[in-house]
XYZ file of C-alpha atoms in Angstrom:
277
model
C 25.825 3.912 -0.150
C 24.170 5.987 -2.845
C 24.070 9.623 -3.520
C 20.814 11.656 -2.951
C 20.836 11.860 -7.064
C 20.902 8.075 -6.908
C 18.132 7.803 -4.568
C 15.827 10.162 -6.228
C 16.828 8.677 -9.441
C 15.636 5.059 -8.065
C 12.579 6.474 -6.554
C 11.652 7.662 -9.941
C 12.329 4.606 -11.930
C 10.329 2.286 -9.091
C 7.135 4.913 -9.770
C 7.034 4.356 -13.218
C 5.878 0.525 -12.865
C 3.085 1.000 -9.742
C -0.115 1.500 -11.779
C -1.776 -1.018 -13.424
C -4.815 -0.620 -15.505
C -8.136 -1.823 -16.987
C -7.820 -5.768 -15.810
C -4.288 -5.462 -16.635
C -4.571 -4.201 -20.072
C -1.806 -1.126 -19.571
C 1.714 -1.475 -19.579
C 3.155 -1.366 -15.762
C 5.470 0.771 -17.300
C 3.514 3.866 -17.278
C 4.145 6.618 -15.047
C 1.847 6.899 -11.696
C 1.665 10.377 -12.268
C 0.696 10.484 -15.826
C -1.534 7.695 -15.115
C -3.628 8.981 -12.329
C -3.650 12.363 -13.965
C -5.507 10.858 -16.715
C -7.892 8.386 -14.371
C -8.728 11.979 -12.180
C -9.829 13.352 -15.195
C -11.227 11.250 -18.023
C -15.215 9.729 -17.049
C -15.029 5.678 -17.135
C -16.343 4.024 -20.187
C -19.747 2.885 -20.082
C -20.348 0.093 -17.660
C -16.608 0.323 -16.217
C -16.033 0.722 -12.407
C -13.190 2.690 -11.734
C -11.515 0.840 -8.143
C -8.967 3.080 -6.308
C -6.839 0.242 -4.420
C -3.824 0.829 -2.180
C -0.110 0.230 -3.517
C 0.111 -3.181 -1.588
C -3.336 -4.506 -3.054
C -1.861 -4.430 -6.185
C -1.312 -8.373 -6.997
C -4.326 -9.433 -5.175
C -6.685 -6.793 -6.461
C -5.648 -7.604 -10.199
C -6.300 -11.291 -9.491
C -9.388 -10.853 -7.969
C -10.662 -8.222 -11.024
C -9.957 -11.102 -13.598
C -12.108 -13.826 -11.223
C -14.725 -11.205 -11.166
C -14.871 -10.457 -14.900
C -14.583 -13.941 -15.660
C -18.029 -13.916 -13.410
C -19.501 -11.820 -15.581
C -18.675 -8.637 -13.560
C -18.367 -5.086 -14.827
C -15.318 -3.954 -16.581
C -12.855 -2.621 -13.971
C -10.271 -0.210 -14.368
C -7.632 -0.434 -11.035
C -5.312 2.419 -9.766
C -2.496 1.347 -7.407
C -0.614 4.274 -5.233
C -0.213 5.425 -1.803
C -4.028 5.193 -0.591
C -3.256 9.813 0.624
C -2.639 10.101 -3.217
C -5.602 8.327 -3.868
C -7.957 9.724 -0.949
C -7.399 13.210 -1.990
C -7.689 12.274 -5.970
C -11.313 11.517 -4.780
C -11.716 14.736 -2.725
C -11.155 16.045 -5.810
C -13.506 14.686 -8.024
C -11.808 11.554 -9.610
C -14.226 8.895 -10.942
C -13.701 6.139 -8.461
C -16.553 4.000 -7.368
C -14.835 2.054 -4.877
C -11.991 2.985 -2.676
C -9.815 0.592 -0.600
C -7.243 1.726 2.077
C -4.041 0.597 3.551
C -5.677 2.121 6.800
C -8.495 3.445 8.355
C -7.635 6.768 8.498
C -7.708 7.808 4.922
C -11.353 6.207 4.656
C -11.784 8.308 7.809
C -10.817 11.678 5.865
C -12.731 10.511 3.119
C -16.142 9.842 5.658
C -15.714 13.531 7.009
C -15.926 14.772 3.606
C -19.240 12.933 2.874
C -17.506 10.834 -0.106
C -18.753 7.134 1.283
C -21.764 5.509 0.239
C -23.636 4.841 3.280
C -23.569 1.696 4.465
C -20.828 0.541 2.142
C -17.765 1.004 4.022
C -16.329 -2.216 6.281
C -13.132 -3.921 7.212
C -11.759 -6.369 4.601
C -8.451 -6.974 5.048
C -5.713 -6.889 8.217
C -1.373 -7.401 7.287
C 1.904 -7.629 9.423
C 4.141 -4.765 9.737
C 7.960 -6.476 8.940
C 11.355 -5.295 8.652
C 13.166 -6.321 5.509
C 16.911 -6.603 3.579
C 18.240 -7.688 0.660
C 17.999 -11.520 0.031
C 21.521 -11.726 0.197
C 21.558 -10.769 3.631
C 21.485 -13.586 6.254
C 20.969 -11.681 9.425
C 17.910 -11.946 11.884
C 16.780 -9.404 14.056
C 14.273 -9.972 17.228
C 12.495 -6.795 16.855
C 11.815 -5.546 20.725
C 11.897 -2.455 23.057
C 15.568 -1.263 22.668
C 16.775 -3.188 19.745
C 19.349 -1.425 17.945
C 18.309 -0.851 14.692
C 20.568 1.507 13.981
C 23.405 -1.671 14.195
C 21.464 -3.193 11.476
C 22.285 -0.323 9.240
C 26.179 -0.228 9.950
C 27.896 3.006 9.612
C 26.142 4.844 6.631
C 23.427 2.567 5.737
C 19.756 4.036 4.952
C 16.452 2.376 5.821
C 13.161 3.071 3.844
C 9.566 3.195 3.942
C 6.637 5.164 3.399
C 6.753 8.469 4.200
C 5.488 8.470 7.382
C 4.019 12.023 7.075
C 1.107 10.580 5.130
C 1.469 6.954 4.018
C -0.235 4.569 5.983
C 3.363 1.883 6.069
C 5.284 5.135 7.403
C 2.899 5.683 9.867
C 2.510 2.285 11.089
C 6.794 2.205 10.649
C 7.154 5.526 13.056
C 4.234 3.890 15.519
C 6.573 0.853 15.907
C 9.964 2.569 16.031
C 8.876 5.101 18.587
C 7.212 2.477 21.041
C 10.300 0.353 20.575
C 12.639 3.160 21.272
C 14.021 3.297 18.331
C 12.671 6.167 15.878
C 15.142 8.622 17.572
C 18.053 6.736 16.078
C 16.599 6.306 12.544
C 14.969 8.941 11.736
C 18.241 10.508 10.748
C 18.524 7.492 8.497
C 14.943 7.404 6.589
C 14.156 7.493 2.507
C 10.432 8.561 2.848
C 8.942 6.809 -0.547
C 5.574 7.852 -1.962
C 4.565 3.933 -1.520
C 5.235 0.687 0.124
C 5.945 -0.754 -3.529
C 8.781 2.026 -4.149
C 9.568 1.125 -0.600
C 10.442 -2.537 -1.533
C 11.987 -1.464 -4.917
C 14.669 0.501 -2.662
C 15.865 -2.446 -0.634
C 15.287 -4.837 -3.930
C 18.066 -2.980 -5.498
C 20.091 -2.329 -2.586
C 19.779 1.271 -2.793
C 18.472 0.853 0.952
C 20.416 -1.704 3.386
C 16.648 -2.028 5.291
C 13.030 -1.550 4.913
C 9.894 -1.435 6.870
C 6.818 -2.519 4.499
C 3.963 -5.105 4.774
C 4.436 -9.010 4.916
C 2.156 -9.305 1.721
C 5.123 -7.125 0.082
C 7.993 -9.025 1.112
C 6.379 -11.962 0.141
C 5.927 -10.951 -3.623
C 9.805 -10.280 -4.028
C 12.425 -12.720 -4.625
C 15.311 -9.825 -3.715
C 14.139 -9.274 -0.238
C 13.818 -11.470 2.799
C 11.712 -10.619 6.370
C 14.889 -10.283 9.069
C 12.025 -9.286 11.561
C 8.297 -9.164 12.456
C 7.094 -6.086 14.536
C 5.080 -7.092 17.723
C 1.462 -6.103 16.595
C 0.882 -3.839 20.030
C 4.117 -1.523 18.890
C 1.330 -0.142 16.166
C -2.218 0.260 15.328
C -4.039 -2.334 13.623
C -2.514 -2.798 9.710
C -6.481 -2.873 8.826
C -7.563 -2.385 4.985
C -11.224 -0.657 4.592
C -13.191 -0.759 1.534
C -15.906 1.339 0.176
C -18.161 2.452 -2.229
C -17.972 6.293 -3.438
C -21.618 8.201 -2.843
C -20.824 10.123 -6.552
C -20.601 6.553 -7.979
C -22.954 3.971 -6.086
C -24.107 2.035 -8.429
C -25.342 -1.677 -8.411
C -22.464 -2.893 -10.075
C -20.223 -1.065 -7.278
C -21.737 -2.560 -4.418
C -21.553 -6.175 -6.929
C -17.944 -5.660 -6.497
C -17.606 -5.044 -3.080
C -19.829 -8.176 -2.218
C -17.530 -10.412 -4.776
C -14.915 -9.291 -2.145
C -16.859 -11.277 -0.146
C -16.577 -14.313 -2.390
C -14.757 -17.543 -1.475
C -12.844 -17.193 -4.692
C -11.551 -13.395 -3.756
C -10.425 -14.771 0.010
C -8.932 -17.432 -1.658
C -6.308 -14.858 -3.358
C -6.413 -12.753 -0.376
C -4.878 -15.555 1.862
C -2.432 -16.754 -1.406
C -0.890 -13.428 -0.875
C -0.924 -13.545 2.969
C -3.835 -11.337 4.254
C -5.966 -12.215 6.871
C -9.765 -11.638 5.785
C -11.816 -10.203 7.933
Protein backbone atom coordinates (compact mmCIF):
# COMPACT_ATOMS: atom_id res chain seq x y z
CA UNK A 1 0.00 0.00 0.00
CA UNK A 2 1.23 3.56 -0.28
CA UNK A 3 3.38 5.67 1.88
CA UNK A 4 1.87 8.61 3.90
CA UNK A 5 4.00 10.88 1.21
CA UNK A 6 2.02 9.01 -1.42
CA UNK A 7 -1.22 9.61 0.14
CA UNK A 8 -0.80 13.22 0.81
CA UNK A 9 0.71 13.53 -2.53
CA UNK A 10 -2.67 11.98 -4.13
CA UNK A 11 -4.82 14.00 -1.91
CA UNK A 12 -3.20 17.01 -3.35
CA UNK A 13 -3.33 16.18 -6.96
CA UNK A 14 -7.32 15.03 -6.58
CA UNK A 15 -7.87 18.87 -4.99
CA UNK A 16 -6.54 20.52 -7.77
CA UNK A 17 -9.50 19.39 -10.23
CA UNK A 18 -12.75 19.93 -7.60
CA UNK A 19 -13.74 23.52 -8.48
CA UNK A 20 -15.40 24.42 -11.35
CA UNK A 21 -16.30 27.87 -12.35
CA UNK A 22 -18.52 30.47 -14.08
CA UNK A 23 -20.92 27.80 -16.13
CA UNK A 24 -17.88 25.87 -16.65
CA UNK A 25 -15.74 28.48 -18.10
CA UNK A 26 -12.46 27.66 -15.67
CA UNK A 27 -10.17 25.00 -16.10
CA UNK A 28 -10.97 22.00 -13.46
CA UNK A 29 -7.49 22.15 -13.10
CA UNK A 30 -7.27 24.96 -10.75
CA UNK A 31 -6.50 24.59 -7.25
CA UNK A 32 -9.61 24.57 -4.62
CA UNK A 33 -7.65 26.60 -2.50
CA UNK A 34 -6.53 29.23 -4.83
CA UNK A 35 -9.89 29.15 -6.24
CA UNK A 36 -12.06 29.75 -3.29
CA UNK A 37 -9.52 32.19 -1.97
CA UNK A 38 -10.25 34.29 -4.87
CA UNK A 39 -14.36 33.60 -4.91
CA UNK A 40 -14.16 34.68 -0.77
CA UNK A 41 -12.74 37.70 -1.80
CA UNK A 42 -13.42 39.23 -5.20
CA UNK A 43 -17.48 40.85 -5.43
CA UNK A 44 -19.41 38.90 -8.42
CA UNK A 45 -19.69 40.70 -11.66
CA UNK A 46 -22.71 42.54 -12.24
CA UNK A 47 -25.77 40.39 -12.55
CA UNK A 48 -23.73 37.07 -11.58
CA UNK A 49 -24.99 34.82 -8.69
CA UNK A 50 -22.31 33.35 -6.94
CA UNK A 51 -23.85 29.39 -5.88
CA UNK A 52 -21.81 27.64 -3.12
CA UNK A 53 -22.71 23.81 -3.98
CA UNK A 54 -21.39 20.75 -2.16
CA UNK A 55 -18.44 18.54 -3.69
CA UNK A 56 -21.00 15.79 -4.84
CA UNK A 57 -23.38 18.41 -6.63
CA UNK A 58 -20.77 19.06 -8.81
CA UNK A 59 -22.03 17.29 -12.25
CA UNK A 60 -25.58 17.98 -11.60
CA UNK A 61 -25.24 21.55 -10.47
CA UNK A 62 -23.10 22.43 -13.69
CA UNK A 63 -25.81 20.82 -15.83
CA UNK A 64 -28.50 22.41 -14.31
CA UNK A 65 -26.53 26.15 -14.45
CA UNK A 66 -26.26 25.70 -18.34
CA UNK A 67 -30.35 24.71 -18.56
CA UNK A 68 -30.85 27.75 -16.50
CA UNK A 69 -28.74 30.18 -18.53
CA UNK A 70 -29.97 28.78 -21.59
CA UNK A 71 -33.47 30.04 -19.85
CA UNK A 72 -32.36 33.21 -19.76
CA UNK A 73 -31.12 33.01 -16.11
CA UNK A 74 -28.45 35.10 -14.43
CA UNK A 75 -24.86 34.38 -14.98
CA UNK A 76 -23.73 31.85 -12.34
CA UNK A 77 -20.47 31.34 -11.00
CA UNK A 78 -20.37 27.58 -8.99
CA UNK A 79 -17.89 26.57 -6.17
CA UNK A 80 -17.63 22.82 -5.46
CA UNK A 81 -15.86 21.67 -1.94
CA UNK A 82 -16.67 20.09 1.24
CA UNK A 83 -20.06 22.05 2.10
CA UNK A 84 -17.72 22.98 6.24
CA UNK A 85 -15.25 24.72 3.76
CA UNK A 86 -17.93 26.36 2.18
CA UNK A 87 -20.29 27.12 5.32
CA UNK A 88 -17.59 28.88 7.09
CA UNK A 89 -16.32 30.77 3.68
CA UNK A 90 -19.84 32.37 4.14
CA UNK A 91 -19.46 33.04 7.90
CA UNK A 92 -16.88 34.89 6.69
CA UNK A 93 -18.15 37.11 4.29
CA UNK A 94 -17.80 35.31 0.85
CA UNK A 95 -20.22 36.51 -1.87
CA UNK A 96 -22.49 33.55 -2.17
CA UNK A 97 -26.13 34.02 -2.82
CA UNK A 98 -27.16 30.58 -2.59
CA UNK A 99 -25.76 27.81 -0.54
CA UNK A 100 -26.49 24.06 -0.94
CA UNK A 101 -25.41 21.33 1.60
CA UNK A 102 -24.47 17.75 1.64
CA UNK A 103 -26.43 17.88 5.07
CA UNK A 104 -28.48 19.67 7.24
CA UNK A 105 -26.23 20.51 9.69
CA UNK A 106 -23.99 22.94 7.98
CA UNK A 107 -27.24 24.94 6.82
CA UNK A 108 -28.00 24.53 10.53
CA UNK A 109 -24.63 26.43 11.58
CA UNK A 110 -25.23 28.71 8.93
CA UNK A 111 -29.21 29.48 10.37
CA UNK A 112 -27.67 30.16 13.95
CA UNK A 113 -25.50 32.69 12.50
CA UNK A 114 -28.42 34.59 10.84
CA UNK A 115 -26.83 33.97 7.18
CA UNK A 116 -30.30 32.42 5.53
CA UNK A 117 -32.74 34.37 3.78
CA UNK A 118 -35.89 33.78 5.49
CA UNK A 119 -38.05 31.65 4.04
CA UNK A 120 -35.59 30.41 1.46
CA UNK A 121 -34.12 27.44 2.94
CA UNK A 122 -35.89 23.74 2.11
CA UNK A 123 -34.98 20.19 1.36
CA UNK A 124 -34.01 19.47 -2.28
CA UNK A 125 -32.22 16.61 -2.57
CA UNK A 126 -31.81 13.01 -0.46
CA UNK A 127 -28.57 10.19 -1.68
CA UNK A 128 -27.44 6.61 -0.53
CA UNK A 129 -24.55 6.17 1.64
CA UNK A 130 -22.36 3.09 -0.34
CA UNK A 131 -19.23 1.38 0.15
CA UNK A 132 -16.95 1.29 -2.85
CA UNK A 133 -13.52 -0.48 -4.57
CA UNK A 134 -11.72 -0.37 -7.44
CA UNK A 135 -13.56 -1.63 -10.63
CA UNK A 136 -11.28 -4.31 -10.83
CA UNK A 137 -12.44 -5.73 -7.77
CA UNK A 138 -15.24 -8.36 -7.99
CA UNK A 139 -16.17 -8.81 -4.40
CA UNK A 140 -19.66 -8.06 -2.75
CA UNK A 141 -20.20 -7.25 0.64
CA UNK A 142 -23.81 -7.41 2.55
CA UNK A 143 -23.23 -4.49 4.67
CA UNK A 144 -24.96 -5.49 8.28
CA UNK A 145 -24.44 -5.36 12.12
CA UNK A 146 -21.06 -7.22 12.53
CA UNK A 147 -19.78 -7.41 9.06
CA UNK A 148 -16.18 -7.47 8.96
CA UNK A 149 -15.01 -4.74 7.18
CA UNK A 150 -11.86 -4.88 8.28
CA UNK A 151 -11.62 -8.48 5.99
CA UNK A 152 -12.44 -6.35 3.11
CA UNK A 153 -9.28 -4.42 3.60
CA UNK A 154 -6.85 -7.53 3.97
CA UNK A 155 -3.80 -7.08 5.98
CA UNK A 156 -2.62 -3.40 5.34
CA UNK A 157 -5.26 -2.04 3.21
CA UNK A 158 -6.69 1.66 3.91
CA UNK A 159 -10.30 2.78 3.48
CA UNK A 160 -11.27 6.50 2.78
CA UNK A 161 -13.78 9.06 3.11
CA UNK A 162 -14.55 12.33 4.31
CA UNK A 163 -13.15 13.35 7.24
CA UNK A 164 -15.60 12.55 9.50
CA UNK A 165 -14.64 15.39 11.92
CA UNK A 166 -16.47 17.84 9.68
CA UNK A 167 -17.55 16.50 6.28
CA UNK A 168 -20.94 15.57 6.00
CA UNK A 169 -19.85 11.73 3.94
CA UNK A 170 -17.48 11.15 7.12
CA UNK A 171 -20.07 11.79 9.33
CA UNK A 172 -22.70 9.86 7.74
CA UNK A 173 -19.53 7.01 7.17
CA UNK A 174 -18.74 7.00 11.21
CA UNK A 175 -22.84 7.01 11.87
CA UNK A 176 -22.96 3.75 9.83
CA UNK A 177 -19.75 2.06 10.99
CA UNK A 178 -20.46 2.64 14.63
CA UNK A 179 -24.19 1.31 14.52
CA UNK A 180 -22.89 -1.62 12.51
CA UNK A 181 -20.14 -2.36 14.90
CA UNK A 182 -17.66 -1.72 12.90
CA UNK A 183 -15.92 1.87 13.35
CA UNK A 184 -13.75 0.34 16.16
CA UNK A 185 -11.95 -1.81 13.63
CA UNK A 186 -11.46 0.91 10.95
CA UNK A 187 -10.84 3.71 12.37
CA UNK A 188 -7.25 2.63 12.66
CA UNK A 189 -7.51 2.24 8.92
CA UNK A 190 -9.13 5.76 7.71
CA UNK A 191 -7.63 8.53 5.00
CA UNK A 192 -9.86 11.49 6.19
CA UNK A 193 -10.15 13.55 2.65
CA UNK A 194 -11.27 17.18 2.60
CA UNK A 195 -14.23 15.86 0.12
CA UNK A 196 -16.24 13.01 -1.12
CA UNK A 197 -14.70 13.79 -4.71
CA UNK A 198 -10.97 13.38 -3.28
CA UNK A 199 -12.62 10.52 -1.52
CA UNK A 200 -13.45 8.71 -4.85
CA UNK A 201 -10.15 9.90 -6.48
CA UNK A 202 -8.36 7.70 -3.64
CA UNK A 203 -10.04 4.42 -4.43
CA UNK A 204 -10.06 5.48 -8.40
CA UNK A 205 -6.38 5.19 -8.28
CA UNK A 206 -6.05 2.50 -5.90
CA UNK A 207 -4.31 4.49 -3.43
CA UNK A 208 -7.28 3.24 -1.08
CA UNK A 209 -8.43 -0.62 -1.34
CA UNK A 210 -12.18 0.90 -0.08
CA UNK A 211 -14.28 3.90 0.19
CA UNK A 212 -17.38 5.14 1.78
CA UNK A 213 -18.94 8.09 -0.49
CA UNK A 214 -22.41 8.78 -2.02
CA UNK A 215 -24.17 6.58 -4.77
CA UNK A 216 -24.35 9.76 -7.07
CA UNK A 217 -20.34 9.52 -6.78
CA UNK A 218 -19.82 6.06 -7.58
CA UNK A 219 -21.99 6.38 -10.29
CA UNK A 220 -19.94 9.16 -12.14
CA UNK A 221 -16.67 6.93 -12.13
CA UNK A 222 -15.81 4.26 -14.43
CA UNK A 223 -12.73 3.06 -11.85
CA UNK A 224 -14.97 2.29 -9.00
CA UNK A 225 -17.82 -0.10 -8.47
CA UNK A 226 -20.61 -0.11 -5.29
CA UNK A 227 -19.53 -3.65 -3.34
CA UNK A 228 -22.25 -2.48 -0.76
CA UNK A 229 -25.24 -0.25 0.13
CA UNK A 230 -25.51 0.91 3.85
CA UNK A 231 -29.01 0.19 5.43
CA UNK A 232 -30.48 3.82 5.54
CA UNK A 233 -31.40 3.44 9.57
CA UNK A 234 -27.37 2.81 10.30
CA UNK A 235 -27.28 6.88 9.55
CA UNK A 236 -29.15 10.03 9.44
CA UNK A 237 -30.93 11.04 6.48
CA UNK A 238 -28.18 11.82 3.37
CA UNK A 239 -30.57 15.08 2.90
CA UNK A 240 -29.19 18.12 0.66
CA UNK A 241 -30.67 21.73 1.81
CA UNK A 242 -30.60 24.70 -0.27
CA UNK A 243 -30.76 28.32 0.44
CA UNK A 244 -30.58 31.72 -0.31
CA UNK A 245 -27.87 33.99 1.62
CA UNK A 246 -29.73 37.14 3.59
CA UNK A 247 -26.36 39.44 2.38
CA UNK A 248 -27.35 38.39 -1.19
CA UNK A 249 -31.27 37.87 -1.63
CA UNK A 250 -31.93 39.05 -4.59
CA UNK A 251 -34.72 38.21 -7.20
CA UNK A 252 -32.52 36.49 -9.37
CA UNK A 253 -31.37 34.25 -6.23
CA UNK A 254 -34.61 33.12 -5.26
CA UNK A 255 -35.12 32.66 -9.61
CA UNK A 256 -32.53 30.10 -9.12
CA UNK A 257 -33.65 28.33 -6.33
CA UNK A 258 -37.26 28.01 -7.89
CA UNK A 259 -35.54 26.71 -11.38
CA UNK A 260 -34.42 23.96 -8.89
CA UNK A 261 -37.79 23.37 -8.84
CA UNK A 262 -38.06 22.97 -12.60
CA UNK A 263 -38.91 19.70 -14.39
CA UNK A 264 -35.81 20.21 -16.45
CA UNK A 265 -33.40 20.54 -13.13
CA UNK A 266 -35.17 17.10 -11.58
CA UNK A 267 -34.68 15.71 -14.72
CA UNK A 268 -30.67 15.93 -14.17
CA UNK A 269 -31.12 15.38 -10.58
CA UNK A 270 -32.59 11.81 -11.14
CA UNK A 271 -29.89 11.26 -14.38
CA UNK A 272 -27.35 11.41 -11.69
CA UNK A 273 -29.32 9.34 -9.12
CA UNK A 274 -30.85 11.74 -6.49
CA UNK A 275 -34.08 11.46 -5.22
CA UNK A 276 -35.91 15.00 -5.36
CA UNK A 277 -37.66 15.98 -2.74
Amino acid sequence: MPTLRRVVLAASAALLALLAAPAGAQSQSQSQSQSQSQTATQAPAAGELVVFAAASLQNAFADVGRLHAAAGGAPLRFSFASSSVLARQIEQGAPAAIFASADEQWMDYLQRRQRLATGSRRSLLANRLVLVVPADNAVNVEVKPGFDFAALLGKDGRWVTGDPSNVPVGRYAQQALTRLGAWNAAKPRLVRAENVRIALAFVERGEAAAGIVYETDAAVSKKVRIAGVFPPDSHAPVSYPVAAMAKHDTPAARAFLHFLDSEQAREVFRKYGFTVR
